[in-house]
CSV table of C-alpha atoms in Angstrom, one decimal:
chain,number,residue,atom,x,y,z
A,1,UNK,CA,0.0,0.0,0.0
A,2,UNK,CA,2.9,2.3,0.7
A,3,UNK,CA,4.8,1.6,-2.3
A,4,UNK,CA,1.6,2.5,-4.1
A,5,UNK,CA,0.9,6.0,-2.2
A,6,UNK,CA,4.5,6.7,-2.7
A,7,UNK,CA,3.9,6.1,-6.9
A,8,UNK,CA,0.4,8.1,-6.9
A,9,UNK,CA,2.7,11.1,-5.2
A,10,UNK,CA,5.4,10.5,-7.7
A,11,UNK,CA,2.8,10.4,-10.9
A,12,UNK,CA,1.2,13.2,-9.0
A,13,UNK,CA,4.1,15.5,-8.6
A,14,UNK,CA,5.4,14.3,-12.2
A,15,UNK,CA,1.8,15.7,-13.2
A,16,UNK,CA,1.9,19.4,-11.7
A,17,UNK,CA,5.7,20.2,-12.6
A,18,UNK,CA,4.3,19.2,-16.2
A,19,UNK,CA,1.5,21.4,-15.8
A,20,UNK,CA,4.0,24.6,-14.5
A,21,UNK,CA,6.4,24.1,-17.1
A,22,UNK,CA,3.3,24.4,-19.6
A,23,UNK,CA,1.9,27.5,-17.8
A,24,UNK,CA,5.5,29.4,-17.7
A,25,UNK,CA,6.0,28.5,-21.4
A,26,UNK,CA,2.2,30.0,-22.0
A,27,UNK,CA,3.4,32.6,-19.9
A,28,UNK,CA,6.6,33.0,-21.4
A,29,UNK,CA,5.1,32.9,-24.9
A,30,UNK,CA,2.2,35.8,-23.6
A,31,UNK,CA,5.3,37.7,-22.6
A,32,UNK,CA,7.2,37.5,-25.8
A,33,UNK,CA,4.5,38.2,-27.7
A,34,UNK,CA,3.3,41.6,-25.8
A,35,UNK,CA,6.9,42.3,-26.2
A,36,UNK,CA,6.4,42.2,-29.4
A,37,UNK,CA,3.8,43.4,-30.4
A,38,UNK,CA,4.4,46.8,-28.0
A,39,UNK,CA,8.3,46.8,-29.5
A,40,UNK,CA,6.0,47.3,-33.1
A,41,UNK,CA,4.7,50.1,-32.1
A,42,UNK,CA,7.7,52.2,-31.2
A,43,UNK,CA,9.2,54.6,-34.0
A,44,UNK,CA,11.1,53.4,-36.6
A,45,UNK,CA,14.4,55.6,-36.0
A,46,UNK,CA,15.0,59.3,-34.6
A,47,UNK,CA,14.7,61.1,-38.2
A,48,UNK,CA,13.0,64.3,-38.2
A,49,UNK,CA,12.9,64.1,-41.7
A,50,UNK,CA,9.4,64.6,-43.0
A,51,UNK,CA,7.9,61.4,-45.2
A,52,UNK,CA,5.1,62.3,-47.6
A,53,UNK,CA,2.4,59.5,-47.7
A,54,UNK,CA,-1.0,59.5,-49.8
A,55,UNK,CA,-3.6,57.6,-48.6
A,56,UNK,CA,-5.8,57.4,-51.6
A,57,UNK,CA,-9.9,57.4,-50.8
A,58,UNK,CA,-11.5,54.1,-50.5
A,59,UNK,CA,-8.4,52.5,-48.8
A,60,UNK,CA,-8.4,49.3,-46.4
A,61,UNK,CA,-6.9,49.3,-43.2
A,62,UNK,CA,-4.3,46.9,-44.6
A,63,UNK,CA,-3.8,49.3,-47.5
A,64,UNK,CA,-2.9,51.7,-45.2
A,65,UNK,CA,-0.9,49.3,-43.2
A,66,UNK,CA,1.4,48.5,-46.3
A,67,UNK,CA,1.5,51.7,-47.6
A,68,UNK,CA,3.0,52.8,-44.1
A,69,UNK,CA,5.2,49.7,-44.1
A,70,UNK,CA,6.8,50.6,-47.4
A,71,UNK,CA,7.6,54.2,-46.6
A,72,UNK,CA,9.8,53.0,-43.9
A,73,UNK,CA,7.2,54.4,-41.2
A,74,UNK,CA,6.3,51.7,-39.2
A,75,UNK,CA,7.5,48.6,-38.1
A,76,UNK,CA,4.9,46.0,-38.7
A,77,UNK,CA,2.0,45.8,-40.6
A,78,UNK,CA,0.3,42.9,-38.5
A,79,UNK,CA,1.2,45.4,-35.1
A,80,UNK,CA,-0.5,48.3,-36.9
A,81,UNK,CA,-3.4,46.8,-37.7
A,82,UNK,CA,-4.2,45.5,-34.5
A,83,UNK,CA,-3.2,48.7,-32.7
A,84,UNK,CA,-5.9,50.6,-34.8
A,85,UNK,CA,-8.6,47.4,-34.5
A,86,UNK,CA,-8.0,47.8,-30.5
A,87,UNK,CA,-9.1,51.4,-30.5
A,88,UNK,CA,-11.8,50.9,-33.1
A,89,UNK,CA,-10.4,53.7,-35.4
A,90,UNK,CA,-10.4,51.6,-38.5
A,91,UNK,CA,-13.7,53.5,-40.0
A,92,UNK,CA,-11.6,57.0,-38.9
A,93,UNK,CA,-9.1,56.9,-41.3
A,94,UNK,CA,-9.1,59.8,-43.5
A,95,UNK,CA,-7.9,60.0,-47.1
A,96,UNK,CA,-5.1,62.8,-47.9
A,97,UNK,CA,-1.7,63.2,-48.1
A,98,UNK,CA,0.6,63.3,-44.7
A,99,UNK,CA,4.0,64.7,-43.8
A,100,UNK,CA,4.5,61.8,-41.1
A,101,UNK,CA,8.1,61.5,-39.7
A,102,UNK,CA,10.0,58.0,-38.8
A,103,UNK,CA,10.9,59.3,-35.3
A,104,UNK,CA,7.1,58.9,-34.8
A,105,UNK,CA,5.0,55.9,-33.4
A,106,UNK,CA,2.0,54.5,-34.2
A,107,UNK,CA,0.2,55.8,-31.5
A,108,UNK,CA,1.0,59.4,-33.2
A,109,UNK,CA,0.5,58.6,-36.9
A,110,UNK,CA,-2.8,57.1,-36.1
A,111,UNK,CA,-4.0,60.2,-34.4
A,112,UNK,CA,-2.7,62.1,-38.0
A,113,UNK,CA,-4.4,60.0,-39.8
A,114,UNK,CA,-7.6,59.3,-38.4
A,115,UNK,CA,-7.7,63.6,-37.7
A,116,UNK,CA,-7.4,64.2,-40.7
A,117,UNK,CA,-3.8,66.3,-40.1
A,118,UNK,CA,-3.5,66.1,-43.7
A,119,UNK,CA,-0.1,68.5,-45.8
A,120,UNK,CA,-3.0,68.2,-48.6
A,121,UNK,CA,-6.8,67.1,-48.5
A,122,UNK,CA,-7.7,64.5,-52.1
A,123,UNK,CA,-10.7,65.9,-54.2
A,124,UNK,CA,-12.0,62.9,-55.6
A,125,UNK,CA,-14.3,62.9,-59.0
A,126,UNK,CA,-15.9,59.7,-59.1
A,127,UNK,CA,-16.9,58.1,-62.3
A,128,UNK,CA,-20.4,58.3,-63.3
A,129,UNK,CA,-20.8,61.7,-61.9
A,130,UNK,CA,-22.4,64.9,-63.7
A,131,UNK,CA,-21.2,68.2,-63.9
A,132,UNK,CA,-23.7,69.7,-61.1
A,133,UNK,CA,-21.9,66.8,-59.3
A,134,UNK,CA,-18.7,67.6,-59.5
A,135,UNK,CA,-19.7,71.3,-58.9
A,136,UNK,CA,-20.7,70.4,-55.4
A,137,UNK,CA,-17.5,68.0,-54.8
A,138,UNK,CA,-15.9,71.1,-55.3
A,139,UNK,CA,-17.4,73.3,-53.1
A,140,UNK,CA,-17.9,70.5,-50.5
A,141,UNK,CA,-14.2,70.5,-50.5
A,142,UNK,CA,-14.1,73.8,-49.2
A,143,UNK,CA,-13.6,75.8,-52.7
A,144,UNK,CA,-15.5,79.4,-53.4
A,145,UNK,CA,-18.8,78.7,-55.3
A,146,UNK,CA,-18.5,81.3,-57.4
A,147,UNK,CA,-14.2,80.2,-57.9
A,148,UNK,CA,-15.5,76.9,-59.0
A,149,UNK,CA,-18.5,77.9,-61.2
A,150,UNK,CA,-15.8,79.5,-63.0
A,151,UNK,CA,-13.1,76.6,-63.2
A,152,UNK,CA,-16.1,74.5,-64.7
A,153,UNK,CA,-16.6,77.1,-67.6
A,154,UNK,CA,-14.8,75.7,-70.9
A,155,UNK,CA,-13.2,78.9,-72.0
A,156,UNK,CA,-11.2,79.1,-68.9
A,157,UNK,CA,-9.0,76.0,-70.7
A,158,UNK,CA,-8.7,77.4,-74.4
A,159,UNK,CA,-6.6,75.3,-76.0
A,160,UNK,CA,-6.5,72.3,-73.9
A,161,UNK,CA,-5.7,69.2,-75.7
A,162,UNK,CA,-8.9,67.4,-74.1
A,163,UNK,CA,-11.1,69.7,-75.4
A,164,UNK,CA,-10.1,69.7,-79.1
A,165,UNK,CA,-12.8,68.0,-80.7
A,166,UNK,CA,-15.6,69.4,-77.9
A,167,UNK,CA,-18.1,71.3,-79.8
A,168,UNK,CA,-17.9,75.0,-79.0
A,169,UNK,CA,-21.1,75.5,-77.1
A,170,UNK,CA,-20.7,72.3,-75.3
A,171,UNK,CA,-20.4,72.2,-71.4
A,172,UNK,CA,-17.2,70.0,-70.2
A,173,UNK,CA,-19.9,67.6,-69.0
A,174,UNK,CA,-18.6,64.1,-70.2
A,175,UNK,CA,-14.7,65.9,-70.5
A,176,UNK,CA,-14.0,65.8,-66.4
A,177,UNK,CA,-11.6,62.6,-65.8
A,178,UNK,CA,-12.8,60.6,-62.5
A,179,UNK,CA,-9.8,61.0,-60.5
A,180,UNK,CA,-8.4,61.9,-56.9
A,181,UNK,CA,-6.6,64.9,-57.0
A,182,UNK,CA,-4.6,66.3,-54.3
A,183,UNK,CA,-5.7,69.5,-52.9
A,184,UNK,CA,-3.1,72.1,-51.0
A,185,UNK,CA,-4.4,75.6,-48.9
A,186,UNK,CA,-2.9,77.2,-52.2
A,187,UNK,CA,-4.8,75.3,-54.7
A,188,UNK,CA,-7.6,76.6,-56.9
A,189,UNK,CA,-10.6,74.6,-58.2
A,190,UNK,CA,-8.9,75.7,-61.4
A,191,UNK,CA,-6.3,73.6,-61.0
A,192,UNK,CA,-8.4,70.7,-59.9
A,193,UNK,CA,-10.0,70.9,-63.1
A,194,UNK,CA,-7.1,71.5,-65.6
A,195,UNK,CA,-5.4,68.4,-63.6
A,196,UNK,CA,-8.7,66.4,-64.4
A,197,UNK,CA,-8.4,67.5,-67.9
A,198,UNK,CA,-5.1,66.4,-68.1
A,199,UNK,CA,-6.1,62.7,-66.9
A,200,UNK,CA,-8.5,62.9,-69.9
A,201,UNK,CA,-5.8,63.9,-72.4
A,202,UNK,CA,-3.7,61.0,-71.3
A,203,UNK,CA,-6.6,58.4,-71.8
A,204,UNK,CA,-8.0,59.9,-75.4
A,205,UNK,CA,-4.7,58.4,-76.7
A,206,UNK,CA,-4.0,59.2,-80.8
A,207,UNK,CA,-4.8,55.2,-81.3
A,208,UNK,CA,-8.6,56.1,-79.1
A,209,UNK,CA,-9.5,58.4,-81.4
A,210,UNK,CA,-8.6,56.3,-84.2
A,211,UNK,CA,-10.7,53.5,-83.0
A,212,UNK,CA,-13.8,56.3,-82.7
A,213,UNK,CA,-13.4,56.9,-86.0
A,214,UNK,CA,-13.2,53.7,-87.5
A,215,UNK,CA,-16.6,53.4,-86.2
A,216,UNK,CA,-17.9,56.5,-87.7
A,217,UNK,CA,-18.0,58.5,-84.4
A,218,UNK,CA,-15.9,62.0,-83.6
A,219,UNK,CA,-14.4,62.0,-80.3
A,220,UNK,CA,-17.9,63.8,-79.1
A,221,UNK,CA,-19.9,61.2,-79.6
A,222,UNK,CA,-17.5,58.4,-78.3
A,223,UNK,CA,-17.8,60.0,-75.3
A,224,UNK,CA,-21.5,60.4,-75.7
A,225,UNK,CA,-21.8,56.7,-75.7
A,226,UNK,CA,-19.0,56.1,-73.0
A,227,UNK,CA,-21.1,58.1,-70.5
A,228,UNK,CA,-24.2,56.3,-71.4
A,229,UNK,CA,-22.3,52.8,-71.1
A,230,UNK,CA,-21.0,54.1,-67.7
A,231,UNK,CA,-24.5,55.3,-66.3
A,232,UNK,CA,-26.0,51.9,-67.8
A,233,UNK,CA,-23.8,48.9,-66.3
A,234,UNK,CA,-20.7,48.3,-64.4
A,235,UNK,CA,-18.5,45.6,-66.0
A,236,UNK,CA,-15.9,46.2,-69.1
A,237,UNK,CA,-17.0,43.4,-70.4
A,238,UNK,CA,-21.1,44.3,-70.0
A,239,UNK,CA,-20.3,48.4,-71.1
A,240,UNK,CA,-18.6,46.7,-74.4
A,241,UNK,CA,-22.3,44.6,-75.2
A,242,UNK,CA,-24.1,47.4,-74.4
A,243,UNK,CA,-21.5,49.9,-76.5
A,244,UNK,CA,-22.4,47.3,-79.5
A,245,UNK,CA,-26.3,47.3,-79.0
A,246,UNK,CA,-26.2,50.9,-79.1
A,247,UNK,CA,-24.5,51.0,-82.5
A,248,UNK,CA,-26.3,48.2,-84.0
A,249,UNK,CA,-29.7,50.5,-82.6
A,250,UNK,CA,-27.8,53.5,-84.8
A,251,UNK,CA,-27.0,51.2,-87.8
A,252,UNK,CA,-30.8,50.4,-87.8
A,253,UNK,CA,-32.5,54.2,-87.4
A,254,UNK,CA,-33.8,52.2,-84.2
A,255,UNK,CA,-33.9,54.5,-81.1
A,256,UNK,CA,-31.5,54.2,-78.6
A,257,UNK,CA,-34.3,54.1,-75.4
A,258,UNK,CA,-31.7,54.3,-72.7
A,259,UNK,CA,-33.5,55.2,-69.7
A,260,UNK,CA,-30.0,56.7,-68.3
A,261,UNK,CA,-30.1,59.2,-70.8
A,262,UNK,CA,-34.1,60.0,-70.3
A,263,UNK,CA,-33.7,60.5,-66.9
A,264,UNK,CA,-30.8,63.1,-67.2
A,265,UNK,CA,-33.0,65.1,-69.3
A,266,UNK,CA,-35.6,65.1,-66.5
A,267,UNK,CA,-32.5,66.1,-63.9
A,268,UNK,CA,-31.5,68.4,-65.8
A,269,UNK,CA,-34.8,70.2,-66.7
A,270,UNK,CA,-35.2,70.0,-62.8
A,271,UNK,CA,-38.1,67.5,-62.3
A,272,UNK,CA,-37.8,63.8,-60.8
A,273,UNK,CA,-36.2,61.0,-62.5
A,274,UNK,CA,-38.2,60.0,-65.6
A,275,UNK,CA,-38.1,57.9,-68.6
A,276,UNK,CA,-41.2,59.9,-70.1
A,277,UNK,CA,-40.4,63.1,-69.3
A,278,UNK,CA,-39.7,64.9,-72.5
A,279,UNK,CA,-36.7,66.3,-73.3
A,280,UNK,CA,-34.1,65.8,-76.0
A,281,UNK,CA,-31.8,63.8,-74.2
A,282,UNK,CA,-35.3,61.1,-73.8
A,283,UNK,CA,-33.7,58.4,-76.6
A,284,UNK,CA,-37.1,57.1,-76.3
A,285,UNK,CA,-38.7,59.8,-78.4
A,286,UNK,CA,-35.9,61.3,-79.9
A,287,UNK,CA,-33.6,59.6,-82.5
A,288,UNK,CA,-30.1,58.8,-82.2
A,289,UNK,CA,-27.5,60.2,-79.8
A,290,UNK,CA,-28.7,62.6,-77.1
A,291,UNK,CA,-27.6,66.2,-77.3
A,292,UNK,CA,-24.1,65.5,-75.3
A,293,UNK,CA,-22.4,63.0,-72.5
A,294,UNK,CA,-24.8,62.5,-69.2
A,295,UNK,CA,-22.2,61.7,-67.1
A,296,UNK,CA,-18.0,61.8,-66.7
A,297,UNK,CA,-16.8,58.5,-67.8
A,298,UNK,CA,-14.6,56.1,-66.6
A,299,UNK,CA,-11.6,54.6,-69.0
A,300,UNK,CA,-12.7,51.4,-69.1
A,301,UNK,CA,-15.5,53.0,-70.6
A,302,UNK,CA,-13.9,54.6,-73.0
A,303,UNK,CA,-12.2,51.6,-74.2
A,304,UNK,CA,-15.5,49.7,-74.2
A,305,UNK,CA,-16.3,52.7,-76.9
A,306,UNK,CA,-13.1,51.5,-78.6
A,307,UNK,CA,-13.4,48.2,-78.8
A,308,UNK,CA,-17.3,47.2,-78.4
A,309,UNK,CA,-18.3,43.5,-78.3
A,310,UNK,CA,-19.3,42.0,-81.5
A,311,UNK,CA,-22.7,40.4,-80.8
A,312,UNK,CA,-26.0,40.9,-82.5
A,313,UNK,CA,-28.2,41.8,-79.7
A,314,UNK,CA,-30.2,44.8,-80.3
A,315,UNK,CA,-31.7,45.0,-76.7
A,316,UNK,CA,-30.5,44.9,-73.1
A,317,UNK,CA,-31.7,45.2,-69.4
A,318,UNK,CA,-30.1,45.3,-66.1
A,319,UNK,CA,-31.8,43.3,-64.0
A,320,UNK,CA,-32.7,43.7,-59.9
A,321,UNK,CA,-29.8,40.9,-59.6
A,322,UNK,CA,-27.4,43.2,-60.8
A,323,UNK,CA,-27.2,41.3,-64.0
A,324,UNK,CA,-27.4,41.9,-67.5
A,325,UNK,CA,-29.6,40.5,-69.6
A,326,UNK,CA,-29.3,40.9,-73.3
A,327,UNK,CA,-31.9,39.7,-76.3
A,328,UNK,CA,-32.3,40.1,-79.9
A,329,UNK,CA,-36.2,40.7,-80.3
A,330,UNK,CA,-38.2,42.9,-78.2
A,331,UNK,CA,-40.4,40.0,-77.5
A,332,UNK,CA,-37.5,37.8,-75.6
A,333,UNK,CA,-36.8,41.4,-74.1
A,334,UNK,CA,-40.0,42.1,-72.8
A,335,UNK,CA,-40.1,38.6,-71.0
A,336,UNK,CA,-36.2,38.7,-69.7
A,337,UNK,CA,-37.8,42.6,-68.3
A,338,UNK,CA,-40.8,41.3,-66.3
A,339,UNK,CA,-38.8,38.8,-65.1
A,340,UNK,CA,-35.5,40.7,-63.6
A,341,UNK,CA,-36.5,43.9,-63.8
A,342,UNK,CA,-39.4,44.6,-61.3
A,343,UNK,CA,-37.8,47.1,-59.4
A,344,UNK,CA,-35.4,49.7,-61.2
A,345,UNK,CA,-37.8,49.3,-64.3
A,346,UNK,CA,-40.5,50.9,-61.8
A,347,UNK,CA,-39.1,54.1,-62.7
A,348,UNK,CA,-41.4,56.4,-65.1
């Protein structure tokens, strides 16, 4: 019985010192890795030296992690994140462009970031947008009203390579490049503009304009159809069908019958969104291309102008799914409609 007490101790003890080896490695483990993680945080050296870091809009958390990481400004990505997920500031951070220096920690560019302690705010024109839009992107941004109705005026930019083929009473709606653009205390909306413009000159390459023309269309009307494609779906691949039923419509004297067109008409006339609503930008009564673009437009866009699909569907609707659905007869249209498109055809 002894020699069996004296065993249970033995296993017993054997037991526990297992058990507080495994808790001072836990432990020593928990240690190491608050050590860690805290070391992460620190500053990455004692430079003084201003680092200038964009943070473009619509960034992630580990977008901004990475782009820290690779300007030398922090330590660790995986730290940084956590750091800003502990004090729920990941929904704070603010795009713009920071002067953040090395001999700072996290701790401090977090609070510049997420403050908004920007060397230069981004003005961002997003694609899709109309010219009243971007107006009052502008002057959200903090510019003068009456600064920016005059940087959206077409004679302010002359000569401007963007603007060559614009017809001369045309507004620059459709011309305006969706882009962030970085915005200093010295900045006009001028600038912002001209900047946008440039953007544009870039993307109507000599070889675009080419392709426009091969198709029979000036650079006006390309763009026409590029901000109809953009208003319409979302895809490259869906803009480049649609781009292809809205020529073969042309081919055919067929009306176009966008309702993203009609309903820009209505906007602009100042009523509610309406595909009856007459105007002459309504393809549904009115023949051919509307008057001008409805919209800025994206360069995928563009290129789906370019470089259309080749298909011979002549119809097309988006449906409540988010999908397109494209037909060759009205009849297969008008049944692909009731059946996808019970809600955003509603509109009238």
């Amino acid at each position: 019985m002894k020699y069996q007490y004296n065993s249970r101790r033995k296993r017993l003890s054997k037991l526990l010192l297992a058990l507080l080896l495994i808790g001072l490695v836990i432990a020593g483990g928990v240690f190491l890795a608050r050590k860690y993680y805290f070391d992460s945080l620190t500053a990455v050296s004692q430079s003084q030296k201003s680092v200038n870091v964009v943070i473009p809009a619509g960034s992630s958390l580990g977008d901004v992690a990475k782009i820290l990481k690779d300007s030398d400004l922090i330590r660790n990505e995986w730290a940084f994140r956590q750091y800003v997920r502990n004090q729920q500031l990941q929904d704070k951070i603010q795009a713009g462009t920071y002067a953040i220096r090395p001999s700072q920690n996290v701790e401090q560019i977090v609070v510049i970031i997420t403050e908004g302690k920007i060397s230069s705010k981004l003005v961002t024109i997003t694609p899709g947008q109309r010219i009243d839009q971007v107006e009052q992107t502008l002057i959200n941004s903090g510019f003068d009203p009456e600064a920016t109705a005059k940087a959206l005026d077409p004679k302010t930019y002359p000569k401007h390579p963007a603007l060559v083929d614009k017809p001369a009473k045309a507004s620059l709606e459709g011309y305006l490049y969706p882009e962030s653009f970085q915005r200093t205390a010295e900045t006009t909306p001028s600038e912002i503009i001209e900047a946008s413009l440039d953007e544009m000159a870039k993307v109507l390459t000599p070889e675009m304009r080419k392709s426009f023309s091969k198709k029979g269309l000036t650079t006006h009307q390309a763009i026409i159809l590029a901000s109809m494609a953009e208003k319409e779906v979302d895809s490259l691949e869906d803009r480049r069908k649609v781009v292809q039923v809205f020529l073969s419509r042309l081919d055919q004297d067929k009306k176009l019958e966008s309702d993203a067109t009609a309903i820009y008409g209505a906007i602009l006339a100042g009523e509610e969104p309406s595909v009856t609503f007459d105007s002459s930008y309504n393809t549904y009564l009115h023949p051919g291309l509307p008057p001008g673009p409805i919209s800025n437009a994206s360069k995928e866009a563009m290129l789906a102008v370019a470089s259309p699909a080749k298909t011979d569907w002549l119809y097309f609707v988006s449906g409540d799914d988010g999908k397109t659905y494209f037909s060759k007869t009205l009849e297969e249209h008008e049944k692909l409609t009731e059946l996808y498109c019970k809600q955003k055809c509603a509109v009238n």
